[in-house]
Coordinates of C-alpha atoms in Angstrom, one line a residue:
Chain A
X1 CA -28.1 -12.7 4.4
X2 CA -26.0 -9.0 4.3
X3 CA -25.0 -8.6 0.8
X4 CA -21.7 -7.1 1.3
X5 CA -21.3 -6.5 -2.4
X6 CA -24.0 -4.4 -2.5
X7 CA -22.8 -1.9 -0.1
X8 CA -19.3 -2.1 -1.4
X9 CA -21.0 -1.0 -4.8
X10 CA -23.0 1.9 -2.5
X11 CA -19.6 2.7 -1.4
X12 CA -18.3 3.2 -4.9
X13 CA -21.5 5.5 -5.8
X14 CA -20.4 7.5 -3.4
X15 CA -16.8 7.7 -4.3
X16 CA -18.0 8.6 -7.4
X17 CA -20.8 11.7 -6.6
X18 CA -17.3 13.3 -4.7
X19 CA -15.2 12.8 -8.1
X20 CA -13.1 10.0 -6.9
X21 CA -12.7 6.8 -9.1
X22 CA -15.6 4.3 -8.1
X23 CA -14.5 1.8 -6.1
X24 CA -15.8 0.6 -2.7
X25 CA -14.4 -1.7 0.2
X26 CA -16.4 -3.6 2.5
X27 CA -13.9 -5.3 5.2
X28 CA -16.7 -7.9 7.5
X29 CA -15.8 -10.4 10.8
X30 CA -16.4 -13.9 9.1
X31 CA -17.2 -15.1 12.6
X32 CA -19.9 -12.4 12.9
X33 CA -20.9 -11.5 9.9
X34 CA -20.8 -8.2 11.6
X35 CA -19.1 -4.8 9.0
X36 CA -16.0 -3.8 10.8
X37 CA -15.3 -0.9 8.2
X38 CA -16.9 0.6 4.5
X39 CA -15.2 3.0 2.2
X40 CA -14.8 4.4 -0.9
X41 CA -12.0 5.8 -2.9
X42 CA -10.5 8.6 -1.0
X43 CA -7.0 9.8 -2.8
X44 CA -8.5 12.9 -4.4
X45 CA -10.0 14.2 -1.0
X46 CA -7.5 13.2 1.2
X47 CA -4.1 14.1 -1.2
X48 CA -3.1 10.6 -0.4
X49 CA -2.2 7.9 -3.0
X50 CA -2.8 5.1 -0.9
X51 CA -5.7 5.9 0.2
X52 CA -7.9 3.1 -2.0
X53 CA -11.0 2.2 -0.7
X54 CA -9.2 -1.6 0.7
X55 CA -6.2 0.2 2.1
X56 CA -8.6 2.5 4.2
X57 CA -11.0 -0.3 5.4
X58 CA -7.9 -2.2 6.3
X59 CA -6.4 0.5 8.5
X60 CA -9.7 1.0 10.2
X61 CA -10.3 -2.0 10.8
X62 CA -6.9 -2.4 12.4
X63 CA -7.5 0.2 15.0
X64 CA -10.8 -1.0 15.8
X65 CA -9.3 -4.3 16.7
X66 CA -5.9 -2.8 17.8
X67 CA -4.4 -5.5 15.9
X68 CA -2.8 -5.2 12.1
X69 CA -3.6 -8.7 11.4
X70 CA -7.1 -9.1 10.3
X71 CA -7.6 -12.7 11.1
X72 CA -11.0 -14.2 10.2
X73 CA -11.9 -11.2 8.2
X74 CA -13.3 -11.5 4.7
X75 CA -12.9 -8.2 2.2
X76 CA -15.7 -7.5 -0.6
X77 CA -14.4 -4.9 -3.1
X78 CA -15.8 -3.7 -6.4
X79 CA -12.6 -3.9 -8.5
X80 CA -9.8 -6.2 -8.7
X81 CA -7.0 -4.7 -6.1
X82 CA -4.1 -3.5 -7.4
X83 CA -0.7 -4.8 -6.4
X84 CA -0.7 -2.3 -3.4
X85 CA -4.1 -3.1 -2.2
X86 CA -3.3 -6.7 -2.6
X87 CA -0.4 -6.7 -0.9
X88 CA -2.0 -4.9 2.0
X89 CA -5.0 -7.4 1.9
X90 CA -1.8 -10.5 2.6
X91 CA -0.1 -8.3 5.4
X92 CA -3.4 -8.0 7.1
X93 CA -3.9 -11.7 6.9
X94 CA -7.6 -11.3 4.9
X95 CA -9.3 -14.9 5.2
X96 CA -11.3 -14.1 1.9
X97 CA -10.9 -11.9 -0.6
X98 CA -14.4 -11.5 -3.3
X99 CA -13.6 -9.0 -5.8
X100 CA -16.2 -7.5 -8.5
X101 CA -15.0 -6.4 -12.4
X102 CA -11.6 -7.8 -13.0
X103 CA -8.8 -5.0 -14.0
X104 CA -6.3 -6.3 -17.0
X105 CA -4.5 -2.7 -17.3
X106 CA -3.9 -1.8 -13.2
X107 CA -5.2 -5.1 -11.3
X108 CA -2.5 -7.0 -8.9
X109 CA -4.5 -10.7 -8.3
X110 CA -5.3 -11.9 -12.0
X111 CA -3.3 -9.5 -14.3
X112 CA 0.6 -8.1 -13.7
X113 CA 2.5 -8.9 -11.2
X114 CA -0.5 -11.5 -9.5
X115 CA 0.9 -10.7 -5.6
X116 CA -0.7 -14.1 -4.2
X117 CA 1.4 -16.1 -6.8
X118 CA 4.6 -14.7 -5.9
X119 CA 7.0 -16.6 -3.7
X120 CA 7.6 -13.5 -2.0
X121 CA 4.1 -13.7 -0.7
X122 CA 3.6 -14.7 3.1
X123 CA -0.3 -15.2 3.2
X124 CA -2.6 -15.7 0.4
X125 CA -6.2 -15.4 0.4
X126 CA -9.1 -17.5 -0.5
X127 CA -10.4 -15.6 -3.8
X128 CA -13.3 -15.2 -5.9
X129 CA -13.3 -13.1 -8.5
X130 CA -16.2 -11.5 -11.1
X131 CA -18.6 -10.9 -7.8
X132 CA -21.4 -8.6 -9.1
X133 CA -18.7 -7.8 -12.3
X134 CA -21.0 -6.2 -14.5
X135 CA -22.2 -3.5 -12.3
X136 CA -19.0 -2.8 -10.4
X137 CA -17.7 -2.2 -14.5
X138 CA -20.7 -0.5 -15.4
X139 CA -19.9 2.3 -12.5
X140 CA -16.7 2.8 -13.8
X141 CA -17.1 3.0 -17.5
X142 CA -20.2 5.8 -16.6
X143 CA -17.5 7.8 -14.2
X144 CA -15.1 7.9 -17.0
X145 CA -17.3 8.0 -20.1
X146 CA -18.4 11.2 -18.1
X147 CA -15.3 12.9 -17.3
X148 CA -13.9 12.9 -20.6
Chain B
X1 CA 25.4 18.1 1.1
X2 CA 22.9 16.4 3.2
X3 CA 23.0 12.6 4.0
X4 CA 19.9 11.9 3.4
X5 CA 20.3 7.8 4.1
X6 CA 21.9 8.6 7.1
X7 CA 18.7 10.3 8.5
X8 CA 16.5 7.3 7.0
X9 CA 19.5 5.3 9.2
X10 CA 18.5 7.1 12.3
X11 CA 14.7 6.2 11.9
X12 CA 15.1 2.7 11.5
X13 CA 16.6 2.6 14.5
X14 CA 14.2 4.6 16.8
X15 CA 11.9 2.1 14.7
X16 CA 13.9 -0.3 16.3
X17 CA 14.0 1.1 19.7
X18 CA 9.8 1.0 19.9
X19 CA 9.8 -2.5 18.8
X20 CA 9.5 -2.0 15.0
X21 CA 11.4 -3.3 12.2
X22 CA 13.8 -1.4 11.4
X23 CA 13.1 0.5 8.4
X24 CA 13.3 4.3 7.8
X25 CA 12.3 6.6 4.9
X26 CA 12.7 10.3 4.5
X27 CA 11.0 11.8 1.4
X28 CA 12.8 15.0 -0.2
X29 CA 12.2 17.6 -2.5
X30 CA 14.7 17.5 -5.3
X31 CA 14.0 21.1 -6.2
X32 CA 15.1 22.8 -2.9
X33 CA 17.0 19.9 -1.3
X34 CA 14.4 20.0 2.0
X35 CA 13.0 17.2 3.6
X36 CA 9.3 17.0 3.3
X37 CA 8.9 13.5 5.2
X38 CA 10.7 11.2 7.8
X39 CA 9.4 8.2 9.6
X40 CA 10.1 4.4 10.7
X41 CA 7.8 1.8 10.4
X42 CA 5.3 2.0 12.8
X43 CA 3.0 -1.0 12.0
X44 CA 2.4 -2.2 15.4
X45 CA 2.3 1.2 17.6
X46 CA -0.5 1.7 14.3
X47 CA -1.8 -1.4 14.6
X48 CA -1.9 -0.3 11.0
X49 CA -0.5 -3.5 8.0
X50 CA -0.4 -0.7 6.0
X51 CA 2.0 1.7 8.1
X52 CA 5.5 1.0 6.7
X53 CA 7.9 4.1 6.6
X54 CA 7.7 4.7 2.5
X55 CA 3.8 4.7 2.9
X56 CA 4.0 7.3 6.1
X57 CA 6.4 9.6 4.4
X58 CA 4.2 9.7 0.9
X59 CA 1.0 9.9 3.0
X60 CA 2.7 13.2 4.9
X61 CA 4.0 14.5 2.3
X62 CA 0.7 14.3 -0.3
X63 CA -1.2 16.0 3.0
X64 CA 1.1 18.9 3.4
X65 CA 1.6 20.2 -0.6
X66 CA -2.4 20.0 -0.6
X67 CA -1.6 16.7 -3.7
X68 CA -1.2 13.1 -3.8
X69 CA 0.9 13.3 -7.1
X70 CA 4.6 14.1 -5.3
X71 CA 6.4 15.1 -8.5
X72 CA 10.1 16.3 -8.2
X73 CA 10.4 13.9 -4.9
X74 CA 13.1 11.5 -4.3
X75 CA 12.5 8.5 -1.5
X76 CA 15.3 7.2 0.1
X77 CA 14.6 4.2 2.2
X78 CA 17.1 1.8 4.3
X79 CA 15.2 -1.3 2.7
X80 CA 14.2 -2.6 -0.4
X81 CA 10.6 -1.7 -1.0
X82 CA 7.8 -4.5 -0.6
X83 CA 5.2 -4.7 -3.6
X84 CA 2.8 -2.3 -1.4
X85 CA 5.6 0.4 -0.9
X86 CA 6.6 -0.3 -4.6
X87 CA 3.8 0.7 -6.1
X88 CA 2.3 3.0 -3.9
X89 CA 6.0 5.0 -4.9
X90 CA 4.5 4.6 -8.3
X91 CA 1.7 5.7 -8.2
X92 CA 2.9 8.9 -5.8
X93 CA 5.2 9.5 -9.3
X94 CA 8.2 9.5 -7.4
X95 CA 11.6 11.0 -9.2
X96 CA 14.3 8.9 -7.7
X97 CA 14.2 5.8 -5.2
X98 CA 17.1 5.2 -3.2
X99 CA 17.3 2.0 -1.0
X100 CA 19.4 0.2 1.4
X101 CA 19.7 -3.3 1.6
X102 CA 18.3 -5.9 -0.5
X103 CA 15.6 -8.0 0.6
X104 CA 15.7 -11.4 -1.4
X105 CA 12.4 -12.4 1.2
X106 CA 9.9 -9.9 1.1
X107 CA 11.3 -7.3 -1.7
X108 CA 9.2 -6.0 -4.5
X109 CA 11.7 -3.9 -6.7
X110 CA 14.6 -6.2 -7.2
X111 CA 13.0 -9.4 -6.3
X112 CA 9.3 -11.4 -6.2
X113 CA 6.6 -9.1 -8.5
X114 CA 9.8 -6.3 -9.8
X115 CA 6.3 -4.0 -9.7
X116 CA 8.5 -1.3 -11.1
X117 CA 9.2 -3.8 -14.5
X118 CA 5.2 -5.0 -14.9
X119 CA 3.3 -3.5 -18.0
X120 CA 1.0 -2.7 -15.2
X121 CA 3.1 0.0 -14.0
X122 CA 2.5 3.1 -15.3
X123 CA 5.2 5.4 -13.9
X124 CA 8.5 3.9 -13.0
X125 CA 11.4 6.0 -10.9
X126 CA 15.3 5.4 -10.8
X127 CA 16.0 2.9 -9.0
X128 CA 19.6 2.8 -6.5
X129 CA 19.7 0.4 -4.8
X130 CA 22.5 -0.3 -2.3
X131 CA 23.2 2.6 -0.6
X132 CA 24.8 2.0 2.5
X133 CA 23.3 -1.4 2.2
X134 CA 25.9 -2.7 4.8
X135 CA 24.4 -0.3 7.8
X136 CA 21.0 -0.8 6.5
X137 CA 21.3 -4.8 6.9
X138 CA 23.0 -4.6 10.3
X139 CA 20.4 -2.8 11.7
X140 CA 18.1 -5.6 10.7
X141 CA 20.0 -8.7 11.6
X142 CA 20.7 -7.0 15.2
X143 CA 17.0 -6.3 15.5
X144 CA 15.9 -10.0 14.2
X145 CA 18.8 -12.0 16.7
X146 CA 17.9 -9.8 19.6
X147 CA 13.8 -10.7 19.3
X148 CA 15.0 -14.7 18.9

């Protein structure tokens, strides 16, 4: 079996040897198991502020299917979204969501505003949090250990 | 003095004429006064979740001053924010956020996860809200009862 996390957490290596923040997106057809779209952080490179690795996968993914709802599609990212990603993830109708270190100061699902509680929330996704946690914070911690 | 909502106005409804929801932003340099950004939503022409009008305007406007941090910018949009807009306006460090009509449903400034009130938030704009809310919310209602 494809272990998505795994190549969400290549994804954030990669982010991170081009001096974005290590985070990495996997966006996979649940029916398939087939990757529809991989990504890392982006914003630095592309001068865009939403361009996290989950808002990326999901607008690829989106043209690949010429359809903005991602039904049946499962998301694997390294970090808890943040309330932009996570709102994103319920427009786009995400089946699943698996998420790896969890993300008390800027995270959107377990911490702040928690997007899928709110009653202003259309679609909530399956989640499971703490997927391959320790490496996903390990990644992070090294980027910013070593920019400082 | 440049009516800046009434430009936003006139997006939302060329929105509204391709079959979008109409919602317009236009993204301005306080500095000078110029417009950097206008758009609708363009989520289904896009097939893009992720393509509302704030999130087009910030993207624009981070790719043409060469930096996704848009200080010294003022948003004004016809419709309350949604959580993604919300914070992805945060996290562009938007000045000033003018809006139109409230949205009780889907609204993420004034209503549901307030992302601009969360200790998660880590740069918060002024808020108006209201401004030519009437116009705004007409545009909607005509849209939604003509689709029925």
């Amino acid at each position: 079996m494809t272990d998505y996390m795994e190549i969400a957490l290549e994804e954030a290596r990669l982010a991170a040897s081009r001096g974005e923040v290590p985070v990495g997106a996997v966006l996979v057809d649940s029916t398939s198991g087939d990757i529809i779209a991989r990504s890392g952080n982006c914003t630095e490179e592309l001068n865009d502020p939403t361009a996290h690795a989950e808002i990326l996968v999901i607008r690829e993914a989106g043209e690949i299917r010429h359809n903005p709802r991602l039904e049946n599609c499962d998301l694997y990212v390294t970090l808890e979204p943040c309330p932009m990603c996570a709102t994103a993830i319920s427009f786009a109708r995400i089946r699943r969501l698996h998420f790896g270190a969890y993300d008390p100061k800027s995270g959107g699902v377990d911490h702040g505003p928690k997007i899928f509680d709110q009653p202003t929330c259309h679609h909530k996704p399956e989640v499971i949090g703490g997927h391959r946690e320790t490496d996903a914070a390990d990644l992070l911690k090294s980027f910013f250990v070593a920019r400082r």
